[in-house]
PDB file of C-alpha atoms in Angstrom:
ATOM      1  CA  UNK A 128    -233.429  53.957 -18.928  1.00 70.00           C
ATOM      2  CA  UNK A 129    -236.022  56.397 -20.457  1.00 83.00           C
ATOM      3  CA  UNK A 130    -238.136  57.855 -18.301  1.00 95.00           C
ATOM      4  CA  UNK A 131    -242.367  58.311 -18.790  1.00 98.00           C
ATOM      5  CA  UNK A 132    -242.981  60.590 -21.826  1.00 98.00           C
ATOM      6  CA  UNK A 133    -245.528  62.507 -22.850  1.00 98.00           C
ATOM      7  CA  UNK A 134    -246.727  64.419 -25.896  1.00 97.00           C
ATOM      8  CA  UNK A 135    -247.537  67.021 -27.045  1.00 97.00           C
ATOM      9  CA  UNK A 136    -245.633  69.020 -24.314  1.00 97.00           C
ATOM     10  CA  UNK A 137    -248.109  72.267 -25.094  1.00 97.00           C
ATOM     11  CA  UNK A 138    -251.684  72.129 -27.031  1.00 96.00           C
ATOM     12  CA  UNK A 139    -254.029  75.115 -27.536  1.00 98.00           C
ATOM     13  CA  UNK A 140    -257.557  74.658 -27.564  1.00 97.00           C
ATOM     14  CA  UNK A 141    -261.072  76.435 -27.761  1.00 97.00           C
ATOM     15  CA  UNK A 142    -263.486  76.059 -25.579  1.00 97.00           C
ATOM     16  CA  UNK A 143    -265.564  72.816 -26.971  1.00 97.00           C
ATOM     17  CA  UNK A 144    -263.073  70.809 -28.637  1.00 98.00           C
ATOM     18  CA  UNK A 145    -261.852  67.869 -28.066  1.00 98.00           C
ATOM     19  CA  UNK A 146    -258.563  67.157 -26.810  1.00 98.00           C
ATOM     20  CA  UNK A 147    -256.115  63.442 -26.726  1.00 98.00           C
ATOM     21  CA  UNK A 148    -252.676  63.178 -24.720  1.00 98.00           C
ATOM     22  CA  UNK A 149    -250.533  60.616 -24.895  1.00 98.00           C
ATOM     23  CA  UNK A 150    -248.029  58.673 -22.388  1.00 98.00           C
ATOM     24  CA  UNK A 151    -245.406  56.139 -22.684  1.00 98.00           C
ATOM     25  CA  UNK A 152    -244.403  54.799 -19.041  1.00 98.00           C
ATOM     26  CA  UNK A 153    -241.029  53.514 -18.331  1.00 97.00           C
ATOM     27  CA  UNK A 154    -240.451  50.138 -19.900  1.00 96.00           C
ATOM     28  CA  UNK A 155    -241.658  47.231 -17.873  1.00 94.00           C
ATOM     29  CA  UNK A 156    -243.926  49.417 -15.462  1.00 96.00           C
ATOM     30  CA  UNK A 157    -247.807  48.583 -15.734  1.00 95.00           C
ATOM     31  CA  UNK A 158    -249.159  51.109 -14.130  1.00 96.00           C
ATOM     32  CA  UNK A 159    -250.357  54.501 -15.565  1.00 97.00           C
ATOM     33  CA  UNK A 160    -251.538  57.285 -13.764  1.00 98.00           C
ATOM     34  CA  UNK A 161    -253.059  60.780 -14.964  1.00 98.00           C
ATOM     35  CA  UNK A 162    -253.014  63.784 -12.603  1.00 98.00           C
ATOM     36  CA  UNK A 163    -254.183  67.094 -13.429  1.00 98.00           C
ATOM     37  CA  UNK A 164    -252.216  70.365 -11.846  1.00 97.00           C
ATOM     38  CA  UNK A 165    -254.142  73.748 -12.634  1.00 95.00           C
ATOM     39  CA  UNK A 166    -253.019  76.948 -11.110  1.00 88.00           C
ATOM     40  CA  UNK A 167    -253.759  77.854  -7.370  1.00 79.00           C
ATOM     41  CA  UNK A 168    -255.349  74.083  -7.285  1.00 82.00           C
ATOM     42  CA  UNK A 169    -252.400  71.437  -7.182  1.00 88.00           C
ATOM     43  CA  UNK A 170    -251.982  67.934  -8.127  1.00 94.00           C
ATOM     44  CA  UNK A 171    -255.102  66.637  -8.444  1.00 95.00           C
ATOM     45  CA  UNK A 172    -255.385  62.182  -9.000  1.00 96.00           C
ATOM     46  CA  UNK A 173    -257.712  61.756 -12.093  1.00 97.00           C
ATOM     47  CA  UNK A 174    -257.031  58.228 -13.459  1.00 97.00           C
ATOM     48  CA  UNK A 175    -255.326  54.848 -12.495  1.00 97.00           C
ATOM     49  CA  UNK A 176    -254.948  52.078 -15.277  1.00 97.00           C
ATOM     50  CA  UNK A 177    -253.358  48.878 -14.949  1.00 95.00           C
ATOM     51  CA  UNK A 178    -253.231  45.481 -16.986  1.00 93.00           C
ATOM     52  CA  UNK A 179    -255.665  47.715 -19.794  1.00 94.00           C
ATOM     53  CA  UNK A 180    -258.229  48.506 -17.012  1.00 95.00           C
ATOM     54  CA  UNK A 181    -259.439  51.607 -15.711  1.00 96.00           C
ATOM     55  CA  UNK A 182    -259.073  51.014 -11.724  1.00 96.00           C
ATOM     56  CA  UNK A 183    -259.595  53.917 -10.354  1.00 96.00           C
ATOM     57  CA  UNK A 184    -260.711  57.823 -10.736  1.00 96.00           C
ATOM     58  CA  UNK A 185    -260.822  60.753  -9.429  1.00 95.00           C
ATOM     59  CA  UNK A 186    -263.253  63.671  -8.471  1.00 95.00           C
ATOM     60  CA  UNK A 187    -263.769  64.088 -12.328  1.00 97.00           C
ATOM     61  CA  UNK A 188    -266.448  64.693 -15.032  1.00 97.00           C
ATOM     62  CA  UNK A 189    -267.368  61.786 -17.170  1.00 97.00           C
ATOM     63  CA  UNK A 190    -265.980  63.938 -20.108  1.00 97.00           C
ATOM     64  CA  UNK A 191    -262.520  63.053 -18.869  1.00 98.00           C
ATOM     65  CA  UNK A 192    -261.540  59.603 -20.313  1.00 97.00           C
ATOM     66  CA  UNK A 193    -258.697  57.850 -21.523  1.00 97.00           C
ATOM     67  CA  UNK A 194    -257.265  54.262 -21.895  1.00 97.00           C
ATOM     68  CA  UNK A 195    -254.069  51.523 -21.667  1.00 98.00           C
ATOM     69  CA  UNK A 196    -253.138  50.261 -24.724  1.00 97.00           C
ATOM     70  CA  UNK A 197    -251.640  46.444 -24.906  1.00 97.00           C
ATOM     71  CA  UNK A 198    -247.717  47.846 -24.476  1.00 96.00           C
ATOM     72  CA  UNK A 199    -248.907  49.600 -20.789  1.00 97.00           C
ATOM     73  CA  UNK A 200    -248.893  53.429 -22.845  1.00 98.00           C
ATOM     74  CA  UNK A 201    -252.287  55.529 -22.142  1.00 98.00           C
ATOM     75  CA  UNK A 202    -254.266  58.150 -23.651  1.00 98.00           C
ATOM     76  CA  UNK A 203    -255.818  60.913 -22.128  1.00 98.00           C
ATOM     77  CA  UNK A 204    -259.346  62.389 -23.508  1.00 98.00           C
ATOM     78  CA  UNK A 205    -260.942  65.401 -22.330  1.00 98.00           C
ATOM     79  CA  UNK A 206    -264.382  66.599 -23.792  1.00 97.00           C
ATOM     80  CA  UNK A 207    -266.261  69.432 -24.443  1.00 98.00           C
ATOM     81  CA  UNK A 208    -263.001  71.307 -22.912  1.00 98.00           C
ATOM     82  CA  UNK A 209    -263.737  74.109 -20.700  1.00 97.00           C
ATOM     83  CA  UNK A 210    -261.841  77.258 -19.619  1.00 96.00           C
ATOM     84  CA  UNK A 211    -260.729  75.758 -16.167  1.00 95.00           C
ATOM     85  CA  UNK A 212    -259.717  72.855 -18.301  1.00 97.00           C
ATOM     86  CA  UNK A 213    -256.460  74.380 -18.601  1.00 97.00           C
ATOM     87  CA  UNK A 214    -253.163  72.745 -16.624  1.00 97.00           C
ATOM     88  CA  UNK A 215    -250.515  70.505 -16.470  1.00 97.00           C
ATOM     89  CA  UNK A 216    -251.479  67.020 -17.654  1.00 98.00           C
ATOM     90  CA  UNK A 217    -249.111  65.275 -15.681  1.00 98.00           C
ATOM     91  CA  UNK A 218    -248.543  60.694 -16.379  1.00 98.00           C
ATOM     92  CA  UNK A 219    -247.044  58.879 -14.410  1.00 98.00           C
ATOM     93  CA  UNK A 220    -246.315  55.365 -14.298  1.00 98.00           C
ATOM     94  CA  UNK A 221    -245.044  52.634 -11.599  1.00 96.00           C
ATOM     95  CA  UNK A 222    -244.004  48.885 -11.594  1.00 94.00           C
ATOM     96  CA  UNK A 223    -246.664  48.041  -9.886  1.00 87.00           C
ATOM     97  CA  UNK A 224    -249.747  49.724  -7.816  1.00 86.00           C
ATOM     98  CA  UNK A 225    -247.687  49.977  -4.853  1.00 86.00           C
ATOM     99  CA  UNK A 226    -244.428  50.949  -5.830  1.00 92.00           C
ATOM    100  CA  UNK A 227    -243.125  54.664  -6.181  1.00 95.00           C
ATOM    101  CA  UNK A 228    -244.874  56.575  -9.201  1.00 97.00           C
ATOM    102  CA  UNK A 229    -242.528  58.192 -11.497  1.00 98.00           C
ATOM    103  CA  UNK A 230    -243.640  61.234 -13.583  1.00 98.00           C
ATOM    104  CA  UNK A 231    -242.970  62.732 -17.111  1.00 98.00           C
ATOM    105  CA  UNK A 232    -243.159  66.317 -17.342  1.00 97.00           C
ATOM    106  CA  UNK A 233    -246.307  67.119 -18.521  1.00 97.00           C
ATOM    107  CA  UNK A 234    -248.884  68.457 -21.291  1.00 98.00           C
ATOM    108  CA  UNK A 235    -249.523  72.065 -20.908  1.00 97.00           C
ATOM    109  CA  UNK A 236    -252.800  72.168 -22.284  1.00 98.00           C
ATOM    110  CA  UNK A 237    -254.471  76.481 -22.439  1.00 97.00           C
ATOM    111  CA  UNK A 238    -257.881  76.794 -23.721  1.00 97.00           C
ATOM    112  CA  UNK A 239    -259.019  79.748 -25.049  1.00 93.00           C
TER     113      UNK A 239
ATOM    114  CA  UNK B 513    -254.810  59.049   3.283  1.00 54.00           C
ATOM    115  CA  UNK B 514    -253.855  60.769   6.681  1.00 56.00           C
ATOM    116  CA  UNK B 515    -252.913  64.423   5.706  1.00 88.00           C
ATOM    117  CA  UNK B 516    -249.685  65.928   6.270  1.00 96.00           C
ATOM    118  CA  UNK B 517    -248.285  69.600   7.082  1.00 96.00           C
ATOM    119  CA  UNK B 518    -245.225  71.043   5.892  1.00 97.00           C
ATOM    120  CA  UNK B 519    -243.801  74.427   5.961  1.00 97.00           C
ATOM    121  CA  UNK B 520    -244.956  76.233   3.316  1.00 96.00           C
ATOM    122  CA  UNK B 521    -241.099  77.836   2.893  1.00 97.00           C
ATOM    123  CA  UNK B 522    -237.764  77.584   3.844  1.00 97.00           C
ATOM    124  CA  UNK B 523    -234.570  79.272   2.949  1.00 96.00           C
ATOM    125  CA  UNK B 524    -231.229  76.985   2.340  1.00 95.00           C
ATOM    126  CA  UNK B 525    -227.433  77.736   1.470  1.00 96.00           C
ATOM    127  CA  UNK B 526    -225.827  76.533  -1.062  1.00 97.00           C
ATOM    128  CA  UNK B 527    -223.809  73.667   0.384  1.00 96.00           C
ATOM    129  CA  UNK B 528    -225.387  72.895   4.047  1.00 96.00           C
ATOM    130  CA  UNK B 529    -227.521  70.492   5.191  1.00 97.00           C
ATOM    131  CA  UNK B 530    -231.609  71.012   3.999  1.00 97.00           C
ATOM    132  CA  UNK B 531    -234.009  69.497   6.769  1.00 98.00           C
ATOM    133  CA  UNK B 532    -237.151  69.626   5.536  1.00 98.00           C
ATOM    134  CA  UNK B 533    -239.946  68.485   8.269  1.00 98.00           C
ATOM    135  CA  UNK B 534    -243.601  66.956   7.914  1.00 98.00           C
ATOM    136  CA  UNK B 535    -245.926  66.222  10.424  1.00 97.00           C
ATOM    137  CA  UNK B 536    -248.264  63.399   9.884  1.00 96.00           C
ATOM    138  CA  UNK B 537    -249.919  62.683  13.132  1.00 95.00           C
ATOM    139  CA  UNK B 538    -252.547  60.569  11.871  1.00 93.00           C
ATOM    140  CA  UNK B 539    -250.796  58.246   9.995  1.00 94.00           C
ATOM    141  CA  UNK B 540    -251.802  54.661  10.188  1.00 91.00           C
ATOM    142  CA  UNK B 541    -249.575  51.819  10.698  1.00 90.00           C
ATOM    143  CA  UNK B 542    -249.713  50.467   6.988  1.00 92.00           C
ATOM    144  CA  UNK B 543    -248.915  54.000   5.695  1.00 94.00           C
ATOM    145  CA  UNK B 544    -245.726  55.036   4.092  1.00 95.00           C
ATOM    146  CA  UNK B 545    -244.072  58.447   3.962  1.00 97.00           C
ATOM    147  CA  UNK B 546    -243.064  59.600   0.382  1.00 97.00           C
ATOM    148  CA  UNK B 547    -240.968  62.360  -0.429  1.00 98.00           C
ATOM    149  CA  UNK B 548    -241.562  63.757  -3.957  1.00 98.00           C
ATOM    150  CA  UNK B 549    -240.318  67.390  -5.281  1.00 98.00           C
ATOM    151  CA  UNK B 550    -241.366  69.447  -8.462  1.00 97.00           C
ATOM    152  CA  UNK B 551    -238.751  71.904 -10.122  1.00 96.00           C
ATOM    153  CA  UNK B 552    -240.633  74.685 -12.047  1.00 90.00           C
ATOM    154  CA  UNK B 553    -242.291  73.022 -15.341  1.00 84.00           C
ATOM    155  CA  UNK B 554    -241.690  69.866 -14.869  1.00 93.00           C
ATOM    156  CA  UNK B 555    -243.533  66.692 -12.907  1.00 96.00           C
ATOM    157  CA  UNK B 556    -242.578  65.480  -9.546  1.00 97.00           C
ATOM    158  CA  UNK B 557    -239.821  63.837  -8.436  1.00 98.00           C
ATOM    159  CA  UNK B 558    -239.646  61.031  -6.888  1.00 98.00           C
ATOM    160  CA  UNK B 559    -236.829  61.238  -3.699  1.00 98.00           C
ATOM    161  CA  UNK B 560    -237.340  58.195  -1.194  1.00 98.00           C
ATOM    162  CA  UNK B 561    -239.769  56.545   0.847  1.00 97.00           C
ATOM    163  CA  UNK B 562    -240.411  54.746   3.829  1.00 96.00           C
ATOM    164  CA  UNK B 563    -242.585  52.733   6.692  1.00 96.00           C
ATOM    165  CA  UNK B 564    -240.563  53.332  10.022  1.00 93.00           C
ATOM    166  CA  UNK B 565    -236.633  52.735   9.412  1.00 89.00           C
ATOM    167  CA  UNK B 566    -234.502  55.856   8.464  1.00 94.00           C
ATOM    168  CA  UNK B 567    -233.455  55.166   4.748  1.00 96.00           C
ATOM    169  CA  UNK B 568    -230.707  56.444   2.517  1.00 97.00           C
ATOM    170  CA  UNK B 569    -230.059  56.776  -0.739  1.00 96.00           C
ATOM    171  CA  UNK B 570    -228.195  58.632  -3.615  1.00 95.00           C
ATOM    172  CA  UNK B 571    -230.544  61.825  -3.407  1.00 95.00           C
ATOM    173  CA  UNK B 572    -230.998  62.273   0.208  1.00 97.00           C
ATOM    174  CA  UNK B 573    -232.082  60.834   3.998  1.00 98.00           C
ATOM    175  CA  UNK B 574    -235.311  60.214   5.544  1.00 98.00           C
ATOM    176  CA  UNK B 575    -235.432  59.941   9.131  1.00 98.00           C
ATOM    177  CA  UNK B 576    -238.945  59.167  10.242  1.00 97.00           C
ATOM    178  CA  UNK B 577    -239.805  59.223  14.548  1.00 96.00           C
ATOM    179  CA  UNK B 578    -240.119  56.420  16.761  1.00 95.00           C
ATOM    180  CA  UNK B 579    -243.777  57.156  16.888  1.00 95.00           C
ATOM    181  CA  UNK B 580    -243.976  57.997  12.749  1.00 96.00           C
ATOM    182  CA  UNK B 581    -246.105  61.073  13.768  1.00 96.00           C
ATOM    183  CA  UNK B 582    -243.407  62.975  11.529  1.00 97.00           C
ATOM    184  CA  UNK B 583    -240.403  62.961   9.363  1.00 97.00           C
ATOM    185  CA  UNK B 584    -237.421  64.985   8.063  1.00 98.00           C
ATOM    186  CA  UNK B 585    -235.464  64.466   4.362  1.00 98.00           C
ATOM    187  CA  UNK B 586    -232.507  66.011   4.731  1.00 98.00           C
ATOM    188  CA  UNK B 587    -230.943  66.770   1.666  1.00 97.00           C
ATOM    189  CA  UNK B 588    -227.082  66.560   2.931  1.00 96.00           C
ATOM    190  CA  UNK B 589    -224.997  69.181   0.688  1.00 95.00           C
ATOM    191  CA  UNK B 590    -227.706  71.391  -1.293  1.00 96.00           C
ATOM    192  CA  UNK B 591    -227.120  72.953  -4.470  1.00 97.00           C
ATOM    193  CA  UNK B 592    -228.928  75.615  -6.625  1.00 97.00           C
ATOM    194  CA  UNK B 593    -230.614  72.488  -8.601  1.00 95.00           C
ATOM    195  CA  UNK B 594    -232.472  71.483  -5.181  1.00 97.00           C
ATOM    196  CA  UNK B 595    -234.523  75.129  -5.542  1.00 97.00           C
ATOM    197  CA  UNK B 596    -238.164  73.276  -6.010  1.00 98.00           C
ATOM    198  CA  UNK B 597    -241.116  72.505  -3.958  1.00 97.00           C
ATOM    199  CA  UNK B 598    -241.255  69.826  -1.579  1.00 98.00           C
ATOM    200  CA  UNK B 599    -243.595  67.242  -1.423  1.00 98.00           C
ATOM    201  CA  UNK B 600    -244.514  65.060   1.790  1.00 98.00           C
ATOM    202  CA  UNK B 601    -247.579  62.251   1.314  1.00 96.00           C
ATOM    203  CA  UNK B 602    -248.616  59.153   2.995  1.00 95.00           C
ATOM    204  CA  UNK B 603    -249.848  56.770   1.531  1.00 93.00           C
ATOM    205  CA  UNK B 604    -251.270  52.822   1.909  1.00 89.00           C
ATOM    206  CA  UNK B 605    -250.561  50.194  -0.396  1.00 84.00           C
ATOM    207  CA  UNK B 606    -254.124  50.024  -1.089  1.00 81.00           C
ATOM    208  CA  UNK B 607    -254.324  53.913  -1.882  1.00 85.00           C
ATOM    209  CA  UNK B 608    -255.935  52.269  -5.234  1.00 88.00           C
ATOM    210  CA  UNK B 609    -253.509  54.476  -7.502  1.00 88.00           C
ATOM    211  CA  UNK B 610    -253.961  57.686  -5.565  1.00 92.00           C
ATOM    212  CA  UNK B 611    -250.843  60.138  -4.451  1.00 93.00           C
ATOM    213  CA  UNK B 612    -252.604  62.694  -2.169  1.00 93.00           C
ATOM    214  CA  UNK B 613    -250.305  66.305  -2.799  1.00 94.00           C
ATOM    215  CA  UNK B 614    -250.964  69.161  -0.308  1.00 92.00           C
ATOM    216  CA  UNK B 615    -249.470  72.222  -1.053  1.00 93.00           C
ATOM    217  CA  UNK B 616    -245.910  71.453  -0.256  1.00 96.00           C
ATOM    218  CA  UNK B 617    -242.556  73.066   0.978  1.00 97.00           C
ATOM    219  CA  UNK B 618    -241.074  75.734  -1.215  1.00 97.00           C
ATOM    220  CA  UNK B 619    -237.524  75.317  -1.027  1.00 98.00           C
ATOM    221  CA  UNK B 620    -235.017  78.070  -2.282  1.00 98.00           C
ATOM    222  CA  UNK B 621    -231.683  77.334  -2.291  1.00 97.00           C
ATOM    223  CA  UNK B 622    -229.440  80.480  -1.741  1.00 96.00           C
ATOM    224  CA  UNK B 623    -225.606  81.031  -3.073  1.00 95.00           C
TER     225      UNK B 623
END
C-alpha cells in the first residue's frame, strides 16, 4: 500500500512569493493534515481537512491556506512567504479523525 | 491535550532491549498514549497506541501503568535503523485533528 506523498520534496523561494504543496494520503483515508516543523521550533498542527472541509487550524496567519480536493488529496498555500517561512511541510493523513495519522516525508521549503 | 515529558536522550546497544519512558500525569481518562518517531529527513512514524491495556505489535510494546500517569515502548531487539527521535503524545478522540509533539526522546542506537 502506498503511503501519503508529497511533492515537491524541496522548493526555493524569495521572500514574497507565493508558494503551493501538494499531498496524496493513503488510499481510502479522509483525513488530511498539514504540520509545519521549522528548526529549533518542532511540529507545529496547522491544518485539518476532512470530507473537503477545512475543520480545524492552527496558531497560523491567514496567509496560510490550502484545500481537499474530491479524491481526499490537499494543497497547501502559503502567502507573501517570509524568512521564518522556511521548514518541513509535513501531510499526513488518517482513516478517520480519530485513528493514527500517518505521515509522508515532507516539503523542504528555504526562502531566501 | 495533557503534556508529556520524556528524556530528552538515551543511549541503546545494538541488539538489547530500548525502554523508552513518558510521564503523563495529567492525562484524562478519554486520552490515548501515541508513540510516534522521526528518523532524520523524514516525517514521523507512527509505532502504536493505546488507552490502558499493554499492546503489542510488529514494531514494538507499550506498557502503560495501572494509574496511566506514564508509559514505556520498549523496542525489544534494537538495531542501528531505530537511531531517531522519540515521540510520546496524548491525545482525545476529539483532539479535532491536532497531534501535540514536545520535543521528544533522542534515541541513538550504538554497535
Amino acid at each position: 500500500e502506498a503511503g501519503v506523498t508529497q511533492s515537491p520534496t524541496h522548493l526555493i523561494k524569495t521572500r514574497g512569493q507565493q508558494v503551493t504543496l501538494r499531498c496524496s494520503p493513503i488510499s481510502g483515508h479522509t483525513s488530511v493534515y498539514w504540520y509545519q516543523q521549522a528548526l529549533g521550533l518542532g511540529l507545529q498542527f496547522l491544518l485539518w481537512y476532512d470530507e473537503g472541509e477545512e475543520r480545524n487550524r492552527g496558531n497560523f496567519p491567514p496567509r496560510f491556506s490550502g484545500r481537499q480536493f474530491p479524491n481526499y488529496s490537499s494543497e497547501l498555500n502559503v502567502n507573501a512567504l517570509e524568512l521564518e517561512d522556511s521548514a518541513l511541510y509535513l501531510c499526513a493523513s488518517s482513516l478517520v479523525s480519530d485513528q493514527p495519522q500517518h505521515f509522508g516525508d515532507g516539503t523542504r521549503l528555504s526562502i531566501l | 491535550d495533557a503534556k508529556t515529558t520524556q528524556p530528552t536522550s538515551m543511549d541503546c546497544a545494538e541488539g538489547r532491549a530500548a525502554n523508552l519512558p513518558c510521564n503523563h500525569s495529567t492525562i484524562s481518562g478519554n486520552e490515548y498514549v501515541y508513540w510516534y518517531r522521526q528518523i532524520h529527513s523524514q516525517g514521523p512514524q507512527y509505532i502504536i497506541h493505546g488507552l490502558k491495556n499493554n499492546e503489542t505489535n510488529e514494531m514494538a510494546s507499550l506498557i502503560i501503568t495501572e494509574d496511566r500517569k506514564s508509559s514505556t515502548l520498549i523496542l525489544p531487539h534494537a538495531t542501528l535503523r531505530d537511531t531517531a527521535v522519540y515521540y510520546c503524545i496524548v491525545r482525545a478522540p476529539d483532539s479535532w485533528g491536532k497531534l501535540q509533539f514536545g520535543a521528544g526522546t533522542q534515541v541513538v542506537v550504538t554497535p
